[in-house]
Each structure stands twice: as C-alpha cells, then as structure tokens.
Amino acid sequence: MLTLPIYLDNNATTPLDPRVLDAMLPYMTKMFGNAASRNHAFGWQAEEAVDYAREQIASLINCSPKEIIFTSGATESDNLAIKGVFEMYASKGNHIITATTEHKAVLDTCKHIEKLGGKVTYLHVNEEGLIDLQELEAAITDKTILISLMYANNEVGVIQPVREISRIAKKHGVLFFTDGTQAVGKIPVDVEADGIDIMAFSAHKMYGPKGVGAMYVRRKNPRVKVTAQMDGGGHERGMRSGTLNVPGIVGLGKACELAKQEMESDTARISAMRNRLEKELLTIEESYVNGSREHRLPHVSNISFKYVEGEGLMMGVKDLAVSSGSACTSASLEPSYVLKALGLSDDLAHSSLRFGLSRFTTDEEVDYAINHVKEAVSKLREMSPLWEMFKEGIDLNSIEWAEH
Amino acid sequence: MAYSDKVIDHYSNPRNVGTLDKAKTNVGTGLVGAPECGDVMRLQIEVDENQVITDAKFKTFGCGSAIASSSLATEWLKGKTVDEALAIDNMDIVEELALPPVKIHCSVLAEDAIKSAINDYRVKNGLPALELASSHH
C-alpha cells in the first residue's frame, strides 16, 4: 500500500529505524543514569552503554573507540573541529583551506575564524562539483593548519577525492578534517585508509535519532587535539563538556552497527532505484543531472528541469517530499550556492529538485514519483513563457530581462 | 510555509493560461521578471474599441504564488477598461491571495505585468507610455 506523501528528502534527515528506537527506549526510562556517575549502578549501566556505542561507531569507520567524541550533531562537530584546531594550533599558523560547496556549518564557522583574524582559502569546484588537487596543494602555505573538505556533498551527493586530499595534507604536515555527515553509514568510510585526522558526522542522516552526532579525533600519527568550545565537566577527554545524551548515543551506535551490516545490500537496492528514477526523469526533454554521476553517493540525484521553477515544481509534486535549489522565499531570491558553484546559471539552479532515497524507499514509491514529476513538469511547462520561447527557438539570453 | 487555499486553487486550476497574437494592434503584451530571479511573467490583454479588456492570458515561470498572482490578475482584467485596469494595486492581490510577506514580490511582478501590457498596447496605438511606478522595488 502506497502512503502519500512519499518521503524523498533523505539528505535532510532520515526516519528513525525501528530497531534503533528499540535499542534506545530502555535508556530513556529504566536505565536513565548519568554516564559520568562513577559511584552507582545507574551510572555504570549508562557508561557501559556509551562504551558499547563507541565500539559500534569505531567499527564502522575503522578507528579506536577512544577516538570518538560525542556531540549534539554534525553542526557542533564542524564548529568544534574548525574552531578547536584554530585555537589549539594557533602557534603553528592561522590559515585554513576549505571549498565553496561546503555546508553552511563549515562555511559560517570559517567566516567566524576570519573575524578572529584567521585566513581562509575557499577552493572552487569544477562543473562536476570536485575540487582541483593541484589548486589545493598550491593553496598550502607555511601558515596552513587545517584542510576542511567534506566527504560528500549534501545537495548533489558528489564525493571528493578524500584519499588524495589526505595524502597532500600529510605531505605538508597539515591536518585534514572532513565533514562526513552525508557519507558515514552510506558508503564505506575508513579513517585509516582515507587518512582522515578529524571527522564530523551525525546520527539522523543514517536512520538514527536527531540531536546526537560525533567527532572522530585521531590519537596516533599524529595525535590531534582540539580546544574545547564549551567549558564544563571535562567530558569526552576534555574536548566536549556536557552530560552525555545516553539514549541518543545508544541510537547512534545501533545505527552504525546496522549501517555496517546492511550497507552493501542497501546500496545495491537503493542505487538501482535511484538509477531507475534518474533514467526515467532524464527522458524529460531539457533535464540535466547536476554534479558528477561517477563520484556520487548511491542514494542521491539532483536534477534540473529547465524552464520550470523549482518551488513551483515542488508545489506541483505535492505528493513528494523533496528539496529544491530554488530559494524563492529568501529575501535575496538567490538560488543554491552549491549549484552556482558548479557553474549552473541561476535559472537552471532555480529549476532543480533533489531526490534522496533511503533504505525504506520502495519500488512502488519510485514508480509513483517518476509519473508524478513527469506530469508536473509537463503541466508547468504548458504554463511557462520560457518554455514557449524555447520551443519557438528564441534565445533567452538575447532578451533584456527586467531585473527586479 | 503553507500556501493559502486561494493560491492552491489558482495554481491547480490556473485561469486563462495561453497566448494571444502579439502582432495584433489591439493586443498588449507585458513580459516582466527574469529567469535568474526565478520569476518571469508574461501577461497579455486584448482591448476592444471601447477600451474594454475583452480577453487576458498569462504564462508564468515561477513559484505557486507567482502563478496564482498572474492567474488572478487575468481574471480581474477581463471586462475592465484599460483605465480601471491601471488602478489594480499589488496589495489588492496580496490581500485576495493572502500572500505572506516573503511572497509580496510576486504581486508586485503581477502589477508590473499589467502595467507593462497596457503600455505595450498604448504605444502600439500611438499613445505615450505611462511611467511605471517602481516604488515597490
């Protein structure tokens, strides 16, 4: 039975896996202890649960459980990593390298660093959404302390060449931090093989609960330290104070365990559905996939339907929960900065939809989505003056548009 | 943000979508907005010898509120004289469709489209173009 609307916005958040919820529930009622309470059974129970979660997480990303720091989510981890490194390594330098397509949690943190007197280089990406490795290496100076580049992008799903990036970072003695929010739990992420020094990730993008995330911080080769951004009880090896969110952490641990067990079969099924969705939607005239199709997460497809505006299209596909690169509601009327960084013109960026599938997406839902989008695009094009002009062979660039 | 019932109605059942023959002297065409801004409206009016608008058509590239604003505008234009049409204010559209503040620009665009179509008609018929009030921008 098909239930509407259909959720295809899994890059924004994923539903909680019922198995994760089952693991969490006891820690909300009976086993409510504070993991920092060292002198009674309630505390020990909670600490044990947290330690077990650390092992589940460490096993997914191939690190030591001691290298996991719990936070409230990826935004906090991004802030802690960048600001924490900036403070901790101030004597070494003040230069950070990042890219224009990073998440706002990284970009806005970098803006903050600039206000504090730091220097930030924002690398551009090519039309596939990938950074240029030579450009990266050329940007490194003797003041560079951190390279902050995301594992996979949240809007187009493009995966950066993480291993090549870490090789360059290592060669120049610079730390490599990656925002792994969209990648961890979806594709194999191995901090050893990938050469990652610090990584941020979140539970709710991989069928875990909201409000909990983690940061991987390397302890050997090199031993990495970040300055705490919140003062308090000195939890998490002094890097992140605050009573641990035990049920959330148990949920993150379980989500990681399931991801490890099911990644291969999930990926096979989800990518087959994504490919079918994409293939069908590309039969629509003047539709284009945004970003690299080769270096991409298996569950994401970002498509522009030219001559149709994204927000209008989202209203047309009311039975689908998706995202658009159009931001008609913002005061600036600026479309997605990520799509623009890929070199898309504003009108194509305004015409995009992002489809994000999950382990709960069904073939039936994909079938419905294909027909629904096809109908909506066709209806809106009947209404679009730009489509009419295109069909009459008028070059839209030849028209002097009245900007408003 | 939820759309009002009237916006949804106009979006789902747009009135007067189509194209009039822009070569005719009694047809005025207004094309406003820009693809980069995510809104383009084309609004056309057909005027009879008594200065009455007998037909109005639109095509819009934009969000639901932009489509609804232009659909509503064509509904209002039909049967009005050109002078009466000039009196349509964007705030009338905002009120009728219950547009939220972030969507007011859609109504401004619709008002601009009306005025621009009227001007095109005037110029075609040897009348001076009226100055478009851009105070909303």
PDB file of N, CA and C in Angstrom, chain A residues 307-309 311-313 315-316 328-329 333 335 346-347 350-351 379-386 388-389 392 399 401-404, chain B residues 1 3 7-8 11-12 14 17 19 31 33-40 42 58-64 67 102-103 105 109 137:
ATOM      1  N   TYR A 307      13.381  25.513 -17.618  1.00  0.00           N
ATOM      2  CA  TYR A 307      12.178  26.311 -17.931  1.00  0.00           C
ATOM      3  C   TYR A 307      11.021  26.081 -16.958  1.00  0.00           C
ATOM      4  N   VAL A 308      11.318  25.338 -15.852  1.00  0.00           N
ATOM      5  CA  VAL A 308      10.312  25.181 -14.801  1.00  0.00           C
ATOM      6  C   VAL A 308      10.979  25.621 -13.503  1.00  0.00           C
ATOM      7  N   GLU A 309      10.279  26.400 -12.709  1.00  0.00           N
ATOM      8  CA  GLU A 309      10.881  26.913 -11.476  1.00  0.00           C
ATOM      9  C   GLU A 309      10.701  25.900 -10.349  1.00  0.00           C
ATOM     10  N   GLU A 311      10.466  25.868  -7.021  1.00  0.00           N
ATOM     11  CA  GLU A 311       9.474  25.954  -5.952  1.00  0.00           C
ATOM     12  C   GLU A 311       8.072  25.674  -6.489  1.00  0.00           C
ATOM     13  N   GLY A 312       7.813  26.199  -7.686  1.00  0.00           N
ATOM     14  CA  GLY A 312       6.540  25.898  -8.336  1.00  0.00           C
ATOM     15  C   GLY A 312       6.423  24.412  -8.600  1.00  0.00           C
ATOM     16  N   LEU A 313       7.555  23.806  -8.962  1.00  0.00           N
ATOM     17  CA  LEU A 313       7.560  22.372  -9.247  1.00  0.00           C
ATOM     18  C   LEU A 313       7.324  21.563  -7.968  1.00  0.00           C
ATOM     19  N   MET A 315       5.569  22.458  -5.528  1.00  0.00           N
ATOM     20  CA  MET A 315       4.140  22.552  -5.229  1.00  0.00           C
ATOM     21  C   MET A 315       3.365  21.607  -6.147  1.00  0.00           C
ATOM     22  N   GLY A 316       3.871  21.424  -7.363  1.00  0.00           N
ATOM     23  CA  GLY A 316       3.235  20.532  -8.327  1.00  0.00           C
ATOM     24  C   GLY A 316       3.403  19.074  -7.948  1.00  0.00           C
ATOM     25  N   CYS A 328      13.101  30.816  -3.502  1.00  0.00           N
ATOM     26  CA  CYS A 328      12.264  31.953  -3.851  1.00  0.00           C
ATOM     27  C   CYS A 328      11.769  32.678  -2.601  1.00  0.00           C
ATOM     28  N   THR A 329      11.815  32.000  -1.449  1.00  0.00           N
ATOM     29  CA  THR A 329      11.307  32.623  -0.226  1.00  0.00           C
ATOM     30  C   THR A 329      12.348  33.510   0.441  1.00  0.00           C
ATOM     31  N   LEU A 333      16.413  36.163  -3.097  1.00  0.00           N
ATOM     32  CA  LEU A 333      15.985  35.410  -4.282  1.00  0.00           C
ATOM     33  C   LEU A 333      17.144  34.636  -4.908  1.00  0.00           C
ATOM     34  N   PRO A 335      19.399  31.549  -5.724  1.00  0.00           N
ATOM     35  CA  PRO A 335      19.281  30.088  -5.680  1.00  0.00           C
ATOM     36  C   PRO A 335      20.498  29.465  -4.990  1.00  0.00           C
ATOM     37  N   ASP A 346      21.750  30.824 -12.976  1.00  0.00           N
ATOM     38  CA  ASP A 346      20.733  30.996 -11.942  1.00  0.00           C
ATOM     39  C   ASP A 346      19.432  30.299 -12.317  1.00  0.00           C
ATOM     40  N   ASP A 347      19.053  30.376 -13.603  1.00  0.00           N
ATOM     41  CA  ASP A 347      17.757  29.798 -13.968  1.00  0.00           C
ATOM     42  C   ASP A 347      17.768  28.275 -13.847  1.00  0.00           C
ATOM     43  N   HIS A 350      17.562  27.445 -10.212  1.00  0.00           N
ATOM     44  CA  HIS A 350      16.183  27.620  -9.740  1.00  0.00           C
ATOM     45  C   HIS A 350      15.294  26.447 -10.152  1.00  0.00           C
ATOM     46  N   SER A 351      15.718  25.700 -11.160  1.00  0.00           N
ATOM     47  CA  SER A 351      14.873  24.647 -11.743  1.00  0.00           C
ATOM     48  C   SER A 351      15.193  23.261 -11.212  1.00  0.00           C
ATOM     49  N   LYS A 379       2.903  19.927 -17.043  1.00  0.00           N
ATOM     50  CA  LYS A 379       1.860  20.917 -16.759  1.00  0.00           C
ATOM     51  C   LYS A 379       2.459  22.320 -16.603  1.00  0.00           C
ATOM     52  N   LEU A 380       3.564  22.395 -15.872  1.00  0.00           N
ATOM     53  CA  LEU A 380       4.170  23.710 -15.622  1.00  0.00           C
ATOM     54  C   LEU A 380       4.805  24.288 -16.879  1.00  0.00           C
ATOM     55  N   ARG A 381       5.293  23.417 -17.749  1.00  0.00           N
ATOM     56  CA  ARG A 381       5.876  23.930 -18.991  1.00  0.00           C
ATOM     57  C   ARG A 381       4.794  24.510 -19.899  1.00  0.00           C
ATOM     58  N   GLU A 382       3.601  23.914 -19.849  1.00  0.00           N
ATOM     59  CA  GLU A 382       2.479  24.475 -20.603  1.00  0.00           C
ATOM     60  C   GLU A 382       2.206  25.913 -20.159  1.00  0.00           C
ATOM     61  N   MET A 383       2.557  26.176 -18.895  1.00  0.00           N
ATOM     62  CA  MET A 383       2.296  27.477 -18.279  1.00  0.00           C
ATOM     63  C   MET A 383       3.509  28.396 -18.357  1.00  0.00           C
ATOM     64  N   SER A 384       4.634  27.876 -18.839  1.00  0.00           N
ATOM     65  CA  SER A 384       5.890  28.642 -18.749  1.00  0.00           C
ATOM     66  C   SER A 384       6.159  29.444 -20.017  1.00  0.00           C
ATOM     67  N   PRO A 385       6.317  30.767 -19.894  1.00  0.00           N
ATOM     68  CA  PRO A 385       6.640  31.583 -21.060  1.00  0.00           C
ATOM     69  C   PRO A 385       8.027  31.227 -21.603  1.00  0.00           C
ATOM     70  N   LEU A 386       8.910  30.771 -20.718  1.00  0.00           N
ATOM     71  CA  LEU A 386      10.277  30.437 -21.151  1.00  0.00           C
ATOM     72  C   LEU A 386      10.264  29.194 -22.029  1.00  0.00           C
ATOM     73  N   GLU A 388       7.767  28.242 -23.879  1.00  0.00           N
ATOM     74  CA  GLU A 388       7.191  28.644 -25.166  1.00  0.00           C
ATOM     75  C   GLU A 388       8.256  29.291 -26.050  1.00  0.00           C
ATOM     76  N   MET A 389       9.050  30.180 -25.442  1.00  0.00           N
ATOM     77  CA  MET A 389      10.113  30.839 -26.203  1.00  0.00           C
ATOM     78  C   MET A 389      11.131  29.834 -26.698  1.00  0.00           C
ATOM     79  N   GLU A 392       9.874  28.074 -29.590  1.00  0.00           N
ATOM     80  CA  GLU A 392       9.847  28.925 -30.790  1.00  0.00           C
ATOM     81  C   GLU A 392      11.250  29.232 -31.291  1.00  0.00           C
ATOM     82  N   ILE A 399      17.281  38.171 -24.725  1.00  0.00           N
ATOM     83  CA  ILE A 399      16.239  39.053 -24.193  1.00  0.00           C
ATOM     84  C   ILE A 399      16.799  39.891 -23.050  1.00  0.00           C
ATOM     85  N   TRP A 401      16.183  41.152 -19.829  1.00  0.00           N
ATOM     86  CA  TRP A 401      15.242  40.923 -18.746  1.00  0.00           C
ATOM     87  C   TRP A 401      15.235  42.100 -17.789  1.00  0.00           C
ATOM     88  N   ALA A 402      14.038  42.431 -17.341  1.00  0.00           N
ATOM     89  CA  ALA A 402      13.903  43.487 -16.342  1.00  0.00           C
ATOM     90  C   ALA A 402      14.137  42.868 -14.976  1.00  0.00           C
ATOM     91  N   GLU A 403      15.334  43.050 -14.436  1.00  0.00           N
ATOM     92  CA  GLU A 403      15.648  42.503 -13.111  1.00  0.00           C
ATOM     93  C   GLU A 403      14.766  43.202 -12.082  1.00  0.00           C
ATOM     94  N   HIS A 404      14.355  42.453 -11.100  1.00  0.00           N
ATOM     95  CA  HIS A 404      13.534  43.099 -10.075  1.00  0.00           C
ATOM     96  C   HIS A 404      14.043  42.761  -8.691  1.00  0.00           C
TER      97      HIS A 404
ATOM     98  N   MET B   1       6.381  26.618   4.801  1.00  0.00           N
ATOM     99  CA  MET B   1       5.337  27.645   4.692  1.00  0.00           C
ATOM    100  C   MET B   1       4.138  27.077   3.924  1.00  0.00           C
ATOM    101  N   TYR B   3       0.692  27.285   1.794  1.00  0.00           N
ATOM    102  CA  TYR B   3       0.017  28.187   0.859  1.00  0.00           C
ATOM    103  C   TYR B   3      -1.449  28.336   1.247  1.00  0.00           C
ATOM    104  N   VAL B   7      -4.361  30.406  -3.257  1.00  0.00           N
ATOM    105  CA  VAL B   7      -3.151  30.188  -4.059  1.00  0.00           C
ATOM    106  C   VAL B   7      -3.180  28.779  -4.640  1.00  0.00           C
ATOM    107  N   ILE B   8      -3.524  27.820  -3.805  1.00  0.00           N
ATOM    108  CA  ILE B   8      -3.558  26.423  -4.262  1.00  0.00           C
ATOM    109  C   ILE B   8      -4.586  26.256  -5.379  1.00  0.00           C
ATOM    110  N   TYR B  11      -3.206  27.827  -8.517  1.00  0.00           N
ATOM    111  CA  TYR B  11      -2.085  27.028  -9.013  1.00  0.00           C
ATOM    112  C   TYR B  11      -2.594  25.735  -9.661  1.00  0.00           C
ATOM    113  N   SER B  12      -3.550  25.096  -9.012  1.00  0.00           N
ATOM    114  CA  SER B  12      -4.047  23.808  -9.512  1.00  0.00           C
ATOM    115  C   SER B  12      -4.951  23.989 -10.729  1.00  0.00           C
ATOM    116  N   PRO B  14      -5.272  26.952 -12.976  1.00  0.00           N
ATOM    117  CA  PRO B  14      -4.963  28.322 -13.405  1.00  0.00           C
ATOM    118  C   PRO B  14      -5.957  28.813 -14.449  1.00  0.00           C
ATOM    119  N   VAL B  17      -4.610  30.499 -18.955  1.00  0.00           N
ATOM    120  CA  VAL B  17      -3.253  30.220 -19.430  1.00  0.00           C
ATOM    121  C   VAL B  17      -3.287  30.254 -20.942  1.00  0.00           C
ATOM    122  N   THR B  19      -1.805  32.171 -24.919  1.00  0.00           N
ATOM    123  CA  THR B  19      -1.058  33.139 -25.706  1.00  0.00           C
ATOM    124  C   THR B  19      -2.007  33.860 -26.646  1.00  0.00           C
ATOM    125  N   LEU B  31       6.063  41.496 -20.509  1.00  0.00           N
ATOM    126  CA  LEU B  31       6.957  40.411 -20.087  1.00  0.00           C
ATOM    127  C   LEU B  31       7.864  40.972 -18.998  1.00  0.00           C
ATOM    128  N   GLY B  33      10.107  40.385 -15.047  1.00  0.00           N
ATOM    129  CA  GLY B  33      10.874  39.427 -14.262  1.00  0.00           C
ATOM    130  C   GLY B  33      12.086  38.956 -15.033  1.00  0.00           C
ATOM    131  N   ALA B  34      12.791  38.014 -14.465  1.00  0.00           N
ATOM    132  CA  ALA B  34      13.996  37.481 -15.102  1.00  0.00           C
ATOM    133  C   ALA B  34      14.194  36.037 -14.655  1.00  0.00           C
ATOM    134  N   PRO B  35      14.675  35.191 -15.580  1.00  0.00           N
ATOM    135  CA  PRO B  35      14.886  33.787 -15.225  1.00  0.00           C
ATOM    136  C   PRO B  35      15.837  33.632 -14.028  1.00  0.00           C
ATOM    137  N   GLU B  36      16.838  34.518 -13.933  1.00  0.00           N
ATOM    138  CA  GLU B  36      17.813  34.418 -12.840  1.00  0.00           C
ATOM    139  C   GLU B  36      17.150  34.624 -11.484  1.00  0.00           C
ATOM    140  N   CYS B  37      16.054  35.403 -11.494  1.00  0.00           N
ATOM    141  CA  CYS B  37      15.385  35.673 -10.218  1.00  0.00           C
ATOM    142  C   CYS B  37      14.358  34.589  -9.897  1.00  0.00           C
ATOM    143  N   GLY B  38      14.146  33.679 -10.832  1.00  0.00           N
ATOM    144  CA  GLY B  38      13.188  32.618 -10.585  1.00  0.00           C
ATOM    145  C   GLY B  38      11.745  33.010 -10.847  1.00  0.00           C
ATOM    146  N   ASP B  39      11.531  34.153 -11.481  1.00  0.00           N
ATOM    147  CA  ASP B  39      10.172  34.596 -11.809  1.00  0.00           C
ATOM    148  C   ASP B  39      10.157  35.267 -13.176  1.00  0.00           C
ATOM    149  N   VAL B  40       9.339  34.782 -14.080  1.00  0.00           N
ATOM    150  CA  VAL B  40       9.077  35.502 -15.332  1.00  0.00           C
ATOM    151  C   VAL B  40       7.578  35.410 -15.591  1.00  0.00           C
ATOM    152  N   ARG B  42       4.469  36.556 -18.263  1.00  0.00           N
ATOM    153  CA  ARG B  42       4.032  37.197 -19.499  1.00  0.00           C
ATOM    154  C   ARG B  42       2.518  37.333 -19.417  1.00  0.00           C
ATOM    155  N   PHE B  58      -2.130  34.564 -19.633  1.00  0.00           N
ATOM    156  CA  PHE B  58      -0.802  34.635 -18.997  1.00  0.00           C
ATOM    157  C   PHE B  58      -0.045  33.336 -19.173  1.00  0.00           C
ATOM    158  N   LYS B  59       1.250  33.474 -19.047  1.00  0.00           N
ATOM    159  CA  LYS B  59       2.132  32.316 -18.817  1.00  0.00           C
ATOM    160  C   LYS B  59       3.169  32.758 -17.812  1.00  0.00           C
ATOM    161  N   THR B  60       3.438  31.935 -16.811  1.00  0.00           N
ATOM    162  CA  THR B  60       4.376  32.316 -15.754  1.00  0.00           C
ATOM    163  C   THR B  60       5.340  31.190 -15.437  1.00  0.00           C
ATOM    164  N   PHE B  61       6.612  31.586 -15.312  1.00  0.00           N
ATOM    165  CA  PHE B  61       7.668  30.710 -14.792  1.00  0.00           C
ATOM    166  C   PHE B  61       7.923  31.214 -13.379  1.00  0.00           C
ATOM    167  N   GLY B  62       7.583  30.433 -12.385  1.00  0.00           N
ATOM    168  CA  GLY B  62       7.787  30.908 -11.018  1.00  0.00           C
ATOM    169  C   GLY B  62       7.146  29.999 -10.005  1.00  0.00           C
ATOM    170  N   CYS B  63       7.148  30.454  -8.768  1.00  0.00           N
ATOM    171  CA  CYS B  63       6.606  29.651  -7.678  1.00  0.00           C
ATOM    172  C   CYS B  63       5.074  29.684  -7.714  1.00  0.00           C
ATOM    173  N   GLY B  64       4.444  28.973  -6.834  1.00  0.00           N
ATOM    174  CA  GLY B  64       2.989  28.905  -6.786  1.00  0.00           C
ATOM    175  C   GLY B  64       2.346  30.269  -6.615  1.00  0.00           C
ATOM    176  N   ILE B  67       2.452  32.173  -9.938  1.00  0.00           N
ATOM    177  CA  ILE B  67       1.449  31.639 -10.863  1.00  0.00           C
ATOM    178  C   ILE B  67       0.057  32.103 -10.446  1.00  0.00           C
ATOM    179  N   VAL B 102       7.067  37.278   2.412  1.00  0.00           N
ATOM    180  CA  VAL B 102       8.147  36.859   1.501  1.00  0.00           C
ATOM    181  C   VAL B 102       7.660  36.684   0.067  1.00  0.00           C
ATOM    182  N   LYS B 103       6.344  36.680  -0.128  1.00  0.00           N
ATOM    183  CA  LYS B 103       5.806  36.480  -1.479  1.00  0.00           C
ATOM    184  C   LYS B 103       5.207  37.759  -2.067  1.00  0.00           C
ATOM    185  N   HIS B 105       6.660  40.107  -3.474  1.00  0.00           N
ATOM    186  CA  HIS B 105       7.279  40.435  -4.771  1.00  0.00           C
ATOM    187  C   HIS B 105       6.529  39.794  -5.942  1.00  0.00           C
ATOM    188  N   LEU B 109       5.213  41.872  -9.153  1.00  0.00           N
ATOM    189  CA  LEU B 109       5.509  41.452 -10.514  1.00  0.00           C
ATOM    190  C   LEU B 109       4.227  41.421 -11.360  1.00  0.00           C
ATOM    191  N   HIS B 137       9.878  48.504  -5.417  1.00  0.00           N
ATOM    192  CA  HIS B 137      11.090  47.695  -5.550  1.00  0.00           C
ATOM    193  C   HIS B 137      12.181  48.133  -4.586  1.00  0.00           C
TER     194      HIS B 137
END
